[in-house]
CSV table of C-alpha atoms and ligand atoms in Angstrom, one decimal:
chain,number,residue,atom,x,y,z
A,1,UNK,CA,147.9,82.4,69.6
A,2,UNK,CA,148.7,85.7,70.8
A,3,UNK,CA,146.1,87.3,73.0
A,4,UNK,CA,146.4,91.1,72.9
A,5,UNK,CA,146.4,93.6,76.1
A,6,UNK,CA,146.3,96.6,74.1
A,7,UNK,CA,145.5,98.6,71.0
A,8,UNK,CA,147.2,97.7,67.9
A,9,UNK,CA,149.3,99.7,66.5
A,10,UNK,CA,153.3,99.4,64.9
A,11,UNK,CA,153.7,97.5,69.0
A,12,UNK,CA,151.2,95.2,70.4
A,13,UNK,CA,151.3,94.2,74.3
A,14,UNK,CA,151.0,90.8,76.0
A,15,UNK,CA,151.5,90.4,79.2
A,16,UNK,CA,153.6,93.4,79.7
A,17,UNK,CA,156.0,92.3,76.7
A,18,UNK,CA,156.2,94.6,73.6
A,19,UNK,CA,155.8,93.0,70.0
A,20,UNK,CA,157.1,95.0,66.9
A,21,UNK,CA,153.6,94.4,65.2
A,22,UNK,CA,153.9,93.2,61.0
A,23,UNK,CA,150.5,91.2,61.1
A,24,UNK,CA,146.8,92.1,60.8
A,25,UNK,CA,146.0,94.7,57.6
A,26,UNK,CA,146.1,98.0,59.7
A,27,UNK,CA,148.2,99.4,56.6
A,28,UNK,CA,148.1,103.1,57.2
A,29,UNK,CA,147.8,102.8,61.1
A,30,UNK,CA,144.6,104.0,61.2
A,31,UNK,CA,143.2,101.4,64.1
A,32,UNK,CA,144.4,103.8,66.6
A,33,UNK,CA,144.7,107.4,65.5
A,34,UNK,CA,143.7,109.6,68.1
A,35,UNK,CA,140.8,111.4,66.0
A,36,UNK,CA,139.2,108.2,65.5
A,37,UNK,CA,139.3,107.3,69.1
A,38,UNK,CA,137.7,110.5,70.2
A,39,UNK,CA,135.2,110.1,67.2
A,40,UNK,CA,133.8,106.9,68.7
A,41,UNK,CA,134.1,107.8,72.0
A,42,UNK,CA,131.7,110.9,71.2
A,43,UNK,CA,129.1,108.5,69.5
A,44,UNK,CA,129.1,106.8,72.3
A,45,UNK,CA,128.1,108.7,74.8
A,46,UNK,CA,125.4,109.7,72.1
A,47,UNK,CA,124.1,106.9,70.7
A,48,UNK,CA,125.2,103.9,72.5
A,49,UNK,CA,126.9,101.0,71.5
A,50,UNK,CA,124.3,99.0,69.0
A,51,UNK,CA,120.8,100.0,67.7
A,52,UNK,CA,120.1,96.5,67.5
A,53,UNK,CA,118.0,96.8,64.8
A,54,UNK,CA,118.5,96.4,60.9
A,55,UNK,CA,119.1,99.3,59.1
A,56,UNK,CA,115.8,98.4,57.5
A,57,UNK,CA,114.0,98.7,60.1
A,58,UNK,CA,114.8,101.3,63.1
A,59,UNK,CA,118.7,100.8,62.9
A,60,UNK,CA,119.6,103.9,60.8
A,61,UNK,CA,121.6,107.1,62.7
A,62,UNK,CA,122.2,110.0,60.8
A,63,UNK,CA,126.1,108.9,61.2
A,64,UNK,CA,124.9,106.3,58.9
A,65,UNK,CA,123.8,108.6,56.5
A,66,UNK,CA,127.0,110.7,56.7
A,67,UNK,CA,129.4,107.8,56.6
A,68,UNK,CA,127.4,106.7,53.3
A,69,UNK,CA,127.9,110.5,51.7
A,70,UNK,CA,131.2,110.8,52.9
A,71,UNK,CA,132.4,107.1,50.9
A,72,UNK,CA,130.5,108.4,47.8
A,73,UNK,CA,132.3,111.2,47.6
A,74,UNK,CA,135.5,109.7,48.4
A,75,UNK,CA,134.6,107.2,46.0
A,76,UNK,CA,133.5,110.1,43.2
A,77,UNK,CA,129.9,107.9,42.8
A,78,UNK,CA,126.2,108.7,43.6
A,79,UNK,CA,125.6,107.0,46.9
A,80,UNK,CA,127.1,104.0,48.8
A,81,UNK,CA,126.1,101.4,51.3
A,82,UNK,CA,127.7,100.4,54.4
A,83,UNK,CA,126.7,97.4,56.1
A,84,UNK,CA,127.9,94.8,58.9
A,85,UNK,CA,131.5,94.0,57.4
A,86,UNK,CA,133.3,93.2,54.7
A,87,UNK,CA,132.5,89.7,54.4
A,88,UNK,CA,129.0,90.1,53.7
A,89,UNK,CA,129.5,92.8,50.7
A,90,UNK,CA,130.1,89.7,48.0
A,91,UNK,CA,127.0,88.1,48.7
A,92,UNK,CA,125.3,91.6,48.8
A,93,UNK,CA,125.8,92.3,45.0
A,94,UNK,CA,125.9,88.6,43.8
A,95,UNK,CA,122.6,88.4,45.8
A,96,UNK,CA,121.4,91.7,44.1
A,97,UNK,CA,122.8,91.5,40.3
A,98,UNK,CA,121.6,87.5,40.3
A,99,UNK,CA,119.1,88.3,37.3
A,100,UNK,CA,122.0,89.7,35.0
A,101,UNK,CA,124.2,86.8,35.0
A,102,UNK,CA,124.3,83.2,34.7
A,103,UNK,CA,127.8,82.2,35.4
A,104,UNK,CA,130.5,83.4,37.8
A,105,UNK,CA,133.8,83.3,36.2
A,106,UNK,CA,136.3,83.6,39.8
A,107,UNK,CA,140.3,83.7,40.3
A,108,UNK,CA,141.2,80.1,41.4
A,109,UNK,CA,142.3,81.6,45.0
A,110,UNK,CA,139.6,84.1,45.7
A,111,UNK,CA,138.9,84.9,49.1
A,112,UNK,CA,136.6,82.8,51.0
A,113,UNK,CA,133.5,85.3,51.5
A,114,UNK,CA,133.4,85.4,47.0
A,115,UNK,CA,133.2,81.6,47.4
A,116,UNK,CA,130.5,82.0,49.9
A,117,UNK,CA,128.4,84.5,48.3
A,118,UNK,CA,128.1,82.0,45.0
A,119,UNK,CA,124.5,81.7,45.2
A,120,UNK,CA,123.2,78.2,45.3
A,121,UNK,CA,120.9,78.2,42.3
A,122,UNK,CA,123.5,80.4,39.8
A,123,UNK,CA,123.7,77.8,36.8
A,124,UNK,CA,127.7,77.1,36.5
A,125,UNK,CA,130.6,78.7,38.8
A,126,UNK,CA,133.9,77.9,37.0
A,127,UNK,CA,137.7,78.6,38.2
A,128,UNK,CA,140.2,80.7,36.0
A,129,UNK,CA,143.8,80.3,36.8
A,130,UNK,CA,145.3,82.6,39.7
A,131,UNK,CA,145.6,86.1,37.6
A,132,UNK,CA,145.6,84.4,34.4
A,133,UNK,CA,143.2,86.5,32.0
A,134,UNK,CA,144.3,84.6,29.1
A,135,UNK,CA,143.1,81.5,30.8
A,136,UNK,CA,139.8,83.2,31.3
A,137,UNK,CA,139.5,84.3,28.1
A,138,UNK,CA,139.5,80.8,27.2
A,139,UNK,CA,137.1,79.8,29.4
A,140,UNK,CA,134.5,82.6,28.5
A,141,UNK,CA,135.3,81.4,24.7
A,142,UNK,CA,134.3,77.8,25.9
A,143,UNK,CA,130.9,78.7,27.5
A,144,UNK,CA,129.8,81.7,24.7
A,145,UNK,CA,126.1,82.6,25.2
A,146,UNK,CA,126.2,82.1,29.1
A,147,UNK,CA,126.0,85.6,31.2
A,148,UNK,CA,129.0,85.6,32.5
A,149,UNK,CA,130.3,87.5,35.7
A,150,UNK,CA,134.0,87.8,36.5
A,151,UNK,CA,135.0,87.9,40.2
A,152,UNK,CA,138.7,88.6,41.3
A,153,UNK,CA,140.2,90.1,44.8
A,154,UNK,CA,141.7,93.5,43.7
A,155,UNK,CA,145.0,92.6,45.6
A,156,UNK,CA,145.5,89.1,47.0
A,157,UNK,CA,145.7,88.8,50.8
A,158,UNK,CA,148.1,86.0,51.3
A,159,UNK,CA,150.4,87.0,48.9
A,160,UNK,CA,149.7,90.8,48.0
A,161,UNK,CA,149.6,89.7,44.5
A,162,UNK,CA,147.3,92.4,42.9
A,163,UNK,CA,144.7,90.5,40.0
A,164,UNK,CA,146.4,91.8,36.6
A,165,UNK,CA,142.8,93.7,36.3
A,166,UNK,CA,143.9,95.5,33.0
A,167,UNK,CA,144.0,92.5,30.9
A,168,UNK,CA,141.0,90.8,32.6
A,169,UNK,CA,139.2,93.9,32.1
A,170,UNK,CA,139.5,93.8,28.0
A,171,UNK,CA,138.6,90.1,28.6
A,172,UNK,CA,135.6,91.5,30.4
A,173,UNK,CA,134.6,93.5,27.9
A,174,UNK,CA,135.6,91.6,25.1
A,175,UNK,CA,132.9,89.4,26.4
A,176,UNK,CA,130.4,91.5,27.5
A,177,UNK,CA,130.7,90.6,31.3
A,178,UNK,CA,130.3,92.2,34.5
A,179,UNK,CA,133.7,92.1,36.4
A,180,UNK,CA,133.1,92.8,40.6
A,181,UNK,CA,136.5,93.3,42.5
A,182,UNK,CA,136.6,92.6,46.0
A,183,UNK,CA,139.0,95.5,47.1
A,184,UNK,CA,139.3,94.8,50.9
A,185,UNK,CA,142.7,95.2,50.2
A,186,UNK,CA,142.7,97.6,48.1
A,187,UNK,CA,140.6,100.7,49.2
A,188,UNK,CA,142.6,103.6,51.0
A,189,UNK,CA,145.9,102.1,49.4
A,190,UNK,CA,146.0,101.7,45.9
A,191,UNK,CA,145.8,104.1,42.9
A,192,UNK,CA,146.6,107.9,43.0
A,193,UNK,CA,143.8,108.7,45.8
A,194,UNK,CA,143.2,105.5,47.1
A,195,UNK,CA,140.1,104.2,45.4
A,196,UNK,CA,141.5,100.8,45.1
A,197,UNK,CA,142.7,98.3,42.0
A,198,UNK,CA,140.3,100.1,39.4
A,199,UNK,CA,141.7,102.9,39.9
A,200,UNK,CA,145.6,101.9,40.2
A,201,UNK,CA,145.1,100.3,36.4
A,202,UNK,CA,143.1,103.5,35.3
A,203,UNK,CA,140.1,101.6,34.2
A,204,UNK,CA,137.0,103.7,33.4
A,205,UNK,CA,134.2,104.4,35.9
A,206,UNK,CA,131.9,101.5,34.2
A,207,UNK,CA,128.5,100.9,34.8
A,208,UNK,CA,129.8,97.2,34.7
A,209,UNK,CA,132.6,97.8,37.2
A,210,UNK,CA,131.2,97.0,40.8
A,211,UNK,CA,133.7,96.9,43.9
A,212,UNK,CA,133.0,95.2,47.7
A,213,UNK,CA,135.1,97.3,49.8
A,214,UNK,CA,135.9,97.6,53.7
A,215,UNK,CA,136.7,99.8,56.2
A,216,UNK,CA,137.6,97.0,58.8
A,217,UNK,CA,141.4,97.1,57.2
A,218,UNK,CA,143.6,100.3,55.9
A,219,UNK,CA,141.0,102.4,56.9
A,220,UNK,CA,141.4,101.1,60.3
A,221,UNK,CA,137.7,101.1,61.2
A,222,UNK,CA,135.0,98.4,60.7
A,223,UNK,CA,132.4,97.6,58.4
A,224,UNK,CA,131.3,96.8,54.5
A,225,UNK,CA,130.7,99.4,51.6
A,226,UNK,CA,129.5,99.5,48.2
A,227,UNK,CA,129.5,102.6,46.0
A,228,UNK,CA,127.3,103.4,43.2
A,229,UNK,CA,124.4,104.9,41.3
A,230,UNK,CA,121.6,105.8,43.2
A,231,UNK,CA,119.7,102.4,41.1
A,232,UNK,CA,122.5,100.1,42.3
A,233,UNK,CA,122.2,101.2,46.2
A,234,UNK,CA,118.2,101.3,46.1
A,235,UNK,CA,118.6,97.9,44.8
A,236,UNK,CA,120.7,96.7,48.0
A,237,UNK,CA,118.6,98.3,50.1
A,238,UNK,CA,115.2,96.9,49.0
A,239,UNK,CA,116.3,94.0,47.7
A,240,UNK,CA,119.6,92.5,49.7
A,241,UNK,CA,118.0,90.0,52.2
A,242,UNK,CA,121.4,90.1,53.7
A,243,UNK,CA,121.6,93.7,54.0
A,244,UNK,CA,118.0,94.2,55.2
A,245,UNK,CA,118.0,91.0,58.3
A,246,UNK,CA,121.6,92.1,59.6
A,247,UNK,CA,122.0,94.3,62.6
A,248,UNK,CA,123.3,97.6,61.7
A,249,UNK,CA,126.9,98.8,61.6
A,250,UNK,CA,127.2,100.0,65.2
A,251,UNK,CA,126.8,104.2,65.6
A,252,UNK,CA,130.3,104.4,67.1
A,253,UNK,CA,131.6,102.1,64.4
A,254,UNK,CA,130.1,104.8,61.4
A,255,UNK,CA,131.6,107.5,63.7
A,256,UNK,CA,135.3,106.0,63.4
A,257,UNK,CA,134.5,105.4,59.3
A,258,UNK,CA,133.7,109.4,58.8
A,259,UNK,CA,137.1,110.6,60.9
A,260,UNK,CA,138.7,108.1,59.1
A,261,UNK,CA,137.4,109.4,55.6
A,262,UNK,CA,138.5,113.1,57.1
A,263,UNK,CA,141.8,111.5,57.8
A,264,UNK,CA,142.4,110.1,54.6
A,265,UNK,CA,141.5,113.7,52.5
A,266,UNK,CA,144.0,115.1,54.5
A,267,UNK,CA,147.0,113.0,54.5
A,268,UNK,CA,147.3,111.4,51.1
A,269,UNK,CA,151.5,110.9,52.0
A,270,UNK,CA,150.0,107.7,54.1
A,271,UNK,CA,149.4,105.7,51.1
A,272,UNK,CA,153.1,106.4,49.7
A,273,UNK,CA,154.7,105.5,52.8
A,274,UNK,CA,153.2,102.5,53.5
A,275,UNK,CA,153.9,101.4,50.0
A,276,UNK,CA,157.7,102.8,49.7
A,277,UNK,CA,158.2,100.9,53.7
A,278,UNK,CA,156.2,97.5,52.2
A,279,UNK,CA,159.0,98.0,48.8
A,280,UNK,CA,161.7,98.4,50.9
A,281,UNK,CA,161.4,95.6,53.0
A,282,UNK,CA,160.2,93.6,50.1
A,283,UNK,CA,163.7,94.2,47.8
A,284,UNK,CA,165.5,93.2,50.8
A,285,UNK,CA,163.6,90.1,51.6
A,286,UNK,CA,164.5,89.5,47.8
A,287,UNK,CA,168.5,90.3,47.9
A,288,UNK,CA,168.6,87.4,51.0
A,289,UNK,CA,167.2,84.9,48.7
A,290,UNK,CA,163.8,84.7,50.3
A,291,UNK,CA,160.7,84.0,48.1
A,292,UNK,CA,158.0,86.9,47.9
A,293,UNK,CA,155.7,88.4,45.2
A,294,UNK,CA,156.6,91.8,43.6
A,295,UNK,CA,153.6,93.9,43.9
A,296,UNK,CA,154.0,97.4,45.5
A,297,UNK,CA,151.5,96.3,48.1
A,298,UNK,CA,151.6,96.4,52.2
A,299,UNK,CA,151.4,92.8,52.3
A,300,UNK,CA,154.9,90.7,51.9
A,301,UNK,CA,154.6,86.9,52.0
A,302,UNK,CA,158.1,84.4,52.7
A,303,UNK,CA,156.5,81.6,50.7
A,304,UNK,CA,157.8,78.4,51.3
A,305,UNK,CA,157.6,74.8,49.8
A,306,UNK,CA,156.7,73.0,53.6
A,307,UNK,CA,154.3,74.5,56.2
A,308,UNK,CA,157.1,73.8,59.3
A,309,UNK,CA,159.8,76.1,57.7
A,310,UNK,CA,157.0,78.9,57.1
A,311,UNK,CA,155.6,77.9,61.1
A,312,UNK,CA,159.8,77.7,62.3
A,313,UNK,CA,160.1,81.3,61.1
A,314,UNK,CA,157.0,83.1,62.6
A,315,UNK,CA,158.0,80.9,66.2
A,316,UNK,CA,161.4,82.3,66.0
A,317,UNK,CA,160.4,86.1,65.3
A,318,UNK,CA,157.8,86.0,68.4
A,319,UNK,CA,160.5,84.6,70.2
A,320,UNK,CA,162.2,87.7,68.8
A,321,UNK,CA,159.4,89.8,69.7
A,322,UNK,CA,158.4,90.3,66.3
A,323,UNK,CA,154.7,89.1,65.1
A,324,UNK,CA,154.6,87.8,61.4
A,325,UNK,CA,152.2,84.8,61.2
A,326,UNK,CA,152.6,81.4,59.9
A,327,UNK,CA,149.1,81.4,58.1
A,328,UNK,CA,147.2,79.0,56.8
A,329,UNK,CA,143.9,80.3,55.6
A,330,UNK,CA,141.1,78.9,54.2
A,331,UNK,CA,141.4,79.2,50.2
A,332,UNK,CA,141.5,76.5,47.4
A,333,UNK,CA,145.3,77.0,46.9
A,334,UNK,CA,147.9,75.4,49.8
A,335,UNK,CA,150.4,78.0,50.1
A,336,UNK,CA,152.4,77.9,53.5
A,337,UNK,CA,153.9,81.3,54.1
A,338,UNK,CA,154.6,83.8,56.3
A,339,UNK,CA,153.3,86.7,56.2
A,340,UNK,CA,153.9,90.5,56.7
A,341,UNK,CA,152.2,93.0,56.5
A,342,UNK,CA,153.3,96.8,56.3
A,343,UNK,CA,151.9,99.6,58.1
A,344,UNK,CA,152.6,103.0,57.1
A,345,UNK,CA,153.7,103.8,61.1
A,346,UNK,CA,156.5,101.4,61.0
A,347,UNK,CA,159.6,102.7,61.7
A,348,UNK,CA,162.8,102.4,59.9
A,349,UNK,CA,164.1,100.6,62.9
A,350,UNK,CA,161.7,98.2,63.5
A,351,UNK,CA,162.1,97.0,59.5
A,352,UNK,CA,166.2,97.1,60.2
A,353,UNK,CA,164.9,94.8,63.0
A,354,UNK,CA,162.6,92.7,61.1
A,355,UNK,CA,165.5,92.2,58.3
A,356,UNK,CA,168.1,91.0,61.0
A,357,UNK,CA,166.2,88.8,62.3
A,358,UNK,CA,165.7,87.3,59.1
A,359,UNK,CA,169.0,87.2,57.7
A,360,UNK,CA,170.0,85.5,61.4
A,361,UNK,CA,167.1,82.7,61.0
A,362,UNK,CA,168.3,82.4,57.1
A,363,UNK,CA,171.6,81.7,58.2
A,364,UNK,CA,171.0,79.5,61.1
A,365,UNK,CA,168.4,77.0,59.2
A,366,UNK,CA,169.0,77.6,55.6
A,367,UNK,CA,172.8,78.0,54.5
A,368,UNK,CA,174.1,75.5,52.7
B,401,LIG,C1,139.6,89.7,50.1
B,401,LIG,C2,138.8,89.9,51.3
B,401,LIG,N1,137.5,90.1,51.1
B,401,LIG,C3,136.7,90.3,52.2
B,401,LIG,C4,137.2,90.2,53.5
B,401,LIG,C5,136.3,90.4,54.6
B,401,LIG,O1,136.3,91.7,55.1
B,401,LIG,P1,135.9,92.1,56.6
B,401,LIG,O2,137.0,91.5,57.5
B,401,LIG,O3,135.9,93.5,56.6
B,401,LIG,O4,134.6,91.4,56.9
B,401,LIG,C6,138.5,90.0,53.7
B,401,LIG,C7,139.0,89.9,55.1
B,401,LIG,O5,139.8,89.2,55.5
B,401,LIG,C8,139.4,89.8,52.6
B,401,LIG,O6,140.7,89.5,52.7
């Protein structure tokens, strides 16, 4: 494992060595902008580091309360709700929307926090094939009369696969469902201002839409959201047992998320570079004969059928200086990849770099 001596950035430092850096989600390079850094340092001074308190209690700043305006109104809703991290925003709303449905309808290789939010006493939880709506439609045929709530990742983070959410949305509402997407992914990176995968696919603002969001990834901060009306956040905040017994997002933390909103507003060409860089790369990885997923997304997996090829690749490109990791992560699919992720402060010659180094591992361990 690589320990780090240093921010992350397009480099990372160990030990006085410098890494070209394609790991992690820090896809518009956000986890170390300047602004951000003097934001937090500011709320430091002010506030501290922790409350340690729940924001039920005594935990709640005023940057709390700005943060929470500022991610409405990036997010064109009522209100929104920021809490500890990410993780925690699936069980929020399946804890809080648990009266309006009976069964959970979820992708087959959903991230791990939607399978841990399932509440225990929810009457059925059944599997649809990976981005197969049709399959889904099936199944919500199968089990009429249930109340049935669909739960996808907006883009996949193994594979950057993103859910095909315009035919599982008519599914949706062919069947009367509520569809959450967990954007983590997603927000600050797809669709024309960066709302995320609802957005990208054009789907109306629906009362049935909900999406778990974070800032801990392209926004380069830290910290779960959820945006709404003003009856879906007064819900998490009386009701969510999970929101109301965590310690509150840290002051400094909801510092970085507003200069990161301000940051965002202002440079909208982030979220085309990162995606034109990730494309790039990605039709390259293609024309050497490697396998990958075709989304315009940050993240490009080399999928392979044994887990020491995928592992043989990511040794040789830290050996290279390069980090793209071998991962194995928990979901319900194997998949043995490597993976690498884009970051909108690459250079061009750190992907020429990248690509060498691939087509000389290619040759070496896999010409014929
Ligand atoms: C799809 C998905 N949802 C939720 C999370 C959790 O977000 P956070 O790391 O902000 O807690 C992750 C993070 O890895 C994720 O990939």
């Amino acid at each position: 494992m690589i320990i780090l001596n240093g921010e992350v950035g397009n480099y990372i430092y160990n030990n006085g060595i410098r890494y070209s850096y394609f790991a992690g989600n820090n896809y518009l390079g956000l986890a170390g902008h300047p602004e951000i850094k003097k934001a937090v340092i500011r709320a430091v001074e002010k506030y501290g580091v922790n409350f340690a308190a729940s924001r039920h209690t005594t935990g709640t700043s005023d940057l709390h309360l700005e943060l929470e305006g500022a991610l409405a109104s990036f997010k064109g809703k009522e209100d929104a709700v920021v809490f500890a991290s990410g993780y925690q925003g699936n069980s929020i709303l399946l804890e809080i929307l648990k009266g309006s449905y009976s069964t959970i309808f979820a992708d087959q290789s959903a991230h791990a926090s939607i399978i841990a939010a399932m509440p225990a006493d929810v009457v059925k939880v059944m599997y649809y094939d990976h981005c197969d709506a049709g399959h889904l439609d099936y199944l919500l045929d199968y089990n009429r009369g249930s109340s049935p709530l669909v739960i996808t990742d907006g883009i996949f983070a193994l594979t950057g696969e993103i859910a095909p959410l315009n035919q599982i949305y008519e599914v949706v509402r062919k069947h009367d469902a509520i569809l959450v997407v967990d954007d983590a992914h997603a927000t600050g990176v797809l669709g024309p201002t960066g709302k995320g995968t609802p957005e990208q696919f054009g789907l109306p603002a629906d009362g049935k839409i909900y999406q778990t969001e974070t800032m801990s990834k392209a926004l380069g901060g830290y910290g779960g959201f959820i945006s709404g009306s003003h009856a879906l956040t007064g819900l998490i905040r009386e009701h969510s047992a999970t929101y109301q017994a965590s310690t509150a997002l840290p002051p400094p933390i909801a510092a970085a998320g507003i200069a990161s909103m301000a940051i965002l507003r202002e440079n909208p060409s982030l979220r085309t570079d990162v995606l034109d860089k990730a494309w790039t790369l990605r039709e390259a990885v293609t024309a050497m004969d490697f396998t990958t997923t075709h989304f315009r997304t940050p993240i490009v997996p080399l999928i392979f059928d044994s887990p020491e090829k995928a592992r043989g690749l990511s040794v040789f490109l830290e050996e290279n200086c390069v980090i793209a990791p071998f991962m194995n992560y928990p979901s319900r699919q194997a998949m043995h990849l490597v993976r690498i992720a884009v970051s909108a402060i690459h250079t061009d010659d750190q992907i020429s770099l990248l690509l060498g180094l691939l087509k000389q591992w290619k040759d070496k361990y896999e010409s014929d």
